[in-house]
C-alpha positions as YAML, in Angstrom:
chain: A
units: angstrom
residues:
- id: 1
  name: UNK
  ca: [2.34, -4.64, 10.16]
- id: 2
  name: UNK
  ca: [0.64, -7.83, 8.45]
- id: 3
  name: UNK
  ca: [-2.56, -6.61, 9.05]
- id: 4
  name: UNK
  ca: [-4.05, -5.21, 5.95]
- id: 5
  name: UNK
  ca: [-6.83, -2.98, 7.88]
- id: 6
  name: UNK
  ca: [-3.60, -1.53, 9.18]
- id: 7
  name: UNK
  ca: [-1.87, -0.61, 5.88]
- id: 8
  name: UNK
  ca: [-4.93, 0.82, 4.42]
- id: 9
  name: UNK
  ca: [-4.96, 2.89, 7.15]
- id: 10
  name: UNK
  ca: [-1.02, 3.68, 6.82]
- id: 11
  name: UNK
  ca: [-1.66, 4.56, 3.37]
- id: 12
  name: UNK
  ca: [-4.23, 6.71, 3.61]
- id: 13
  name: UNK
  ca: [-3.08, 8.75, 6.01]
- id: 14
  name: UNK
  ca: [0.64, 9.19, 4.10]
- id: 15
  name: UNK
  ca: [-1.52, 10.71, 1.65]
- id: 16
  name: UNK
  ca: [-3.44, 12.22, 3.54]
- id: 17
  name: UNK
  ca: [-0.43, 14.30, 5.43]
- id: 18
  name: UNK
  ca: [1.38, 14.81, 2.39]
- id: 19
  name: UNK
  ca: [-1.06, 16.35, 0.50]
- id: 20
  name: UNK
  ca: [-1.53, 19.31, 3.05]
- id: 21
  name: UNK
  ca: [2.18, 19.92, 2.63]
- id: 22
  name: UNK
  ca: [2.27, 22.52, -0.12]
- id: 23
  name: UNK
  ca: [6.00, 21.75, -1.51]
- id: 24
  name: UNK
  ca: [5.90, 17.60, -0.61]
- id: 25
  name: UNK
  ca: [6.56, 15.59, -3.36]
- id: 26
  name: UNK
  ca: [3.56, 13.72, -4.72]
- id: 27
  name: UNK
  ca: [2.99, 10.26, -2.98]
- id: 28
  name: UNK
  ca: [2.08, 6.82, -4.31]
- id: 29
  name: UNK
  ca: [1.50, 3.46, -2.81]
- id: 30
  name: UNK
  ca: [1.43, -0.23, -4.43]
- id: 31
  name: UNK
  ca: [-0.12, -2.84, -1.82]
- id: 32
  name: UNK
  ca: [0.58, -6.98, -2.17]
- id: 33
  name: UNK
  ca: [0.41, -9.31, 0.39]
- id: 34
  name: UNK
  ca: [2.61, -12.38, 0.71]
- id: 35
  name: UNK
  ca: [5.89, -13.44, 1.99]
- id: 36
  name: UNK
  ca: [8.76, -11.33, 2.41]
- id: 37
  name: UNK
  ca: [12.47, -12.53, 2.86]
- id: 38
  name: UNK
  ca: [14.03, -10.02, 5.03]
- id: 39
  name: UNK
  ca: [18.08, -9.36, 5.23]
- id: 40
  name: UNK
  ca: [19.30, -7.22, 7.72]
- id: 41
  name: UNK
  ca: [16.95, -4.32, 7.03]
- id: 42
  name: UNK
  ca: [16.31, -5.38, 3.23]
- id: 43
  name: UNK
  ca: [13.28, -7.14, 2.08]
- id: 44
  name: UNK
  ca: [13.18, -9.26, -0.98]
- id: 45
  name: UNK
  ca: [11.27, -11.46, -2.59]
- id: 46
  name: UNK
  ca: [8.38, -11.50, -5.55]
- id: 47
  name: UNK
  ca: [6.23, -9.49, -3.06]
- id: 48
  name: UNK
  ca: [8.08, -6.52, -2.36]
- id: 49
  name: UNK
  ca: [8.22, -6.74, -6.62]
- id: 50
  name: UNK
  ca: [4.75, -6.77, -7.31]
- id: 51
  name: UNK
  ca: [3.97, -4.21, -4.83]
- id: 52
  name: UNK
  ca: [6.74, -2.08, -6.74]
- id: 53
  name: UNK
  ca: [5.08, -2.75, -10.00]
- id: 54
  name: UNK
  ca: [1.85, -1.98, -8.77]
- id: 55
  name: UNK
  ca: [3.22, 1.36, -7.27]
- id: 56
  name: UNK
  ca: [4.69, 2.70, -10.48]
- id: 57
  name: UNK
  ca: [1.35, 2.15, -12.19]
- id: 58
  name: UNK
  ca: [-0.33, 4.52, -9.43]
- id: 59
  name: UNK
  ca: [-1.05, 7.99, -10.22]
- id: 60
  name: UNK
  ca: [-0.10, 10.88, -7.95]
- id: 61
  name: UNK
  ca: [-1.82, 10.26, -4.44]
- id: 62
  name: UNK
  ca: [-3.20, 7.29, -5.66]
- id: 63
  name: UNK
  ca: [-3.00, 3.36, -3.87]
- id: 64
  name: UNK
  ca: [-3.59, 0.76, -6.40]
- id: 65
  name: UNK
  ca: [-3.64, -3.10, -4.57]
- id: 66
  name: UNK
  ca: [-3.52, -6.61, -5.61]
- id: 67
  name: UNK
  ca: [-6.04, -9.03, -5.65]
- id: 68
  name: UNK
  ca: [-4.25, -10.73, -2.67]
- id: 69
  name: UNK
  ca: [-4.03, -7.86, -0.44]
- id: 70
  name: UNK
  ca: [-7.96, -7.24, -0.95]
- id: 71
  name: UNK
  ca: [-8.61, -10.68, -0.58]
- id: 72
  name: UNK
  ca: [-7.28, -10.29, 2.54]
- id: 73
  name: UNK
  ca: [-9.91, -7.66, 3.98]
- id: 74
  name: UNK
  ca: [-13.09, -8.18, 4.95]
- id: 75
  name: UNK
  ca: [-15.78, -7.76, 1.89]
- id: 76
  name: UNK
  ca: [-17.36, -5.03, 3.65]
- id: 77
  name: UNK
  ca: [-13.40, -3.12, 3.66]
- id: 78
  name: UNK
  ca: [-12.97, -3.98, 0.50]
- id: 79
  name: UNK
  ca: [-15.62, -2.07, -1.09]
- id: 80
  name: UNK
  ca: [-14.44, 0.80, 1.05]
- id: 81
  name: UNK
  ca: [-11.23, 0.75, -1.02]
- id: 82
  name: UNK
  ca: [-12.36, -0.50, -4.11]
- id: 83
  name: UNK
  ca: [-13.48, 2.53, -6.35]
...
């Protein structure tokens, strides 16, 4: 999807769902938003590598986004995320 509101959502419920499982490996989510160069099924592009970066700085069930996905949102959503 391309709608943020949408991969909040995603998000949130991945971690949601995994955390009830008692032997699922710990989840973690980085969110950008921008163009993405897509190659068969591959994407690319400096995108997709931000919102890898930001992933590996997330903790265990954690989402950490970038100031272009919450500029994205609504204000009112993104003080819903924001903590």
């Amino acid at each position: 999807s391309d709608d943020p509101e949408d991969l909040i959502e995603t998000a949130r419920n991945m971690l949601a769902l995994s955390s009830e499982e008692q032997f699922f490996l710990g989840m973690h989510a980085g969110l950008h938003y921008g163009r993405v160069l897509m190659q068969g099924k591959n994407l690319f592009g400096s995108t997709i590598t931000v919102a890898s970066r930001l992933m590996s700085l997330a903790g265990r069930s954690e989402v950490i986004a970038s100031a272009e996905f919450l500029g994205k949102l609504p204000r009112s959503k993104q003080a819903d995320f924001v903590r």
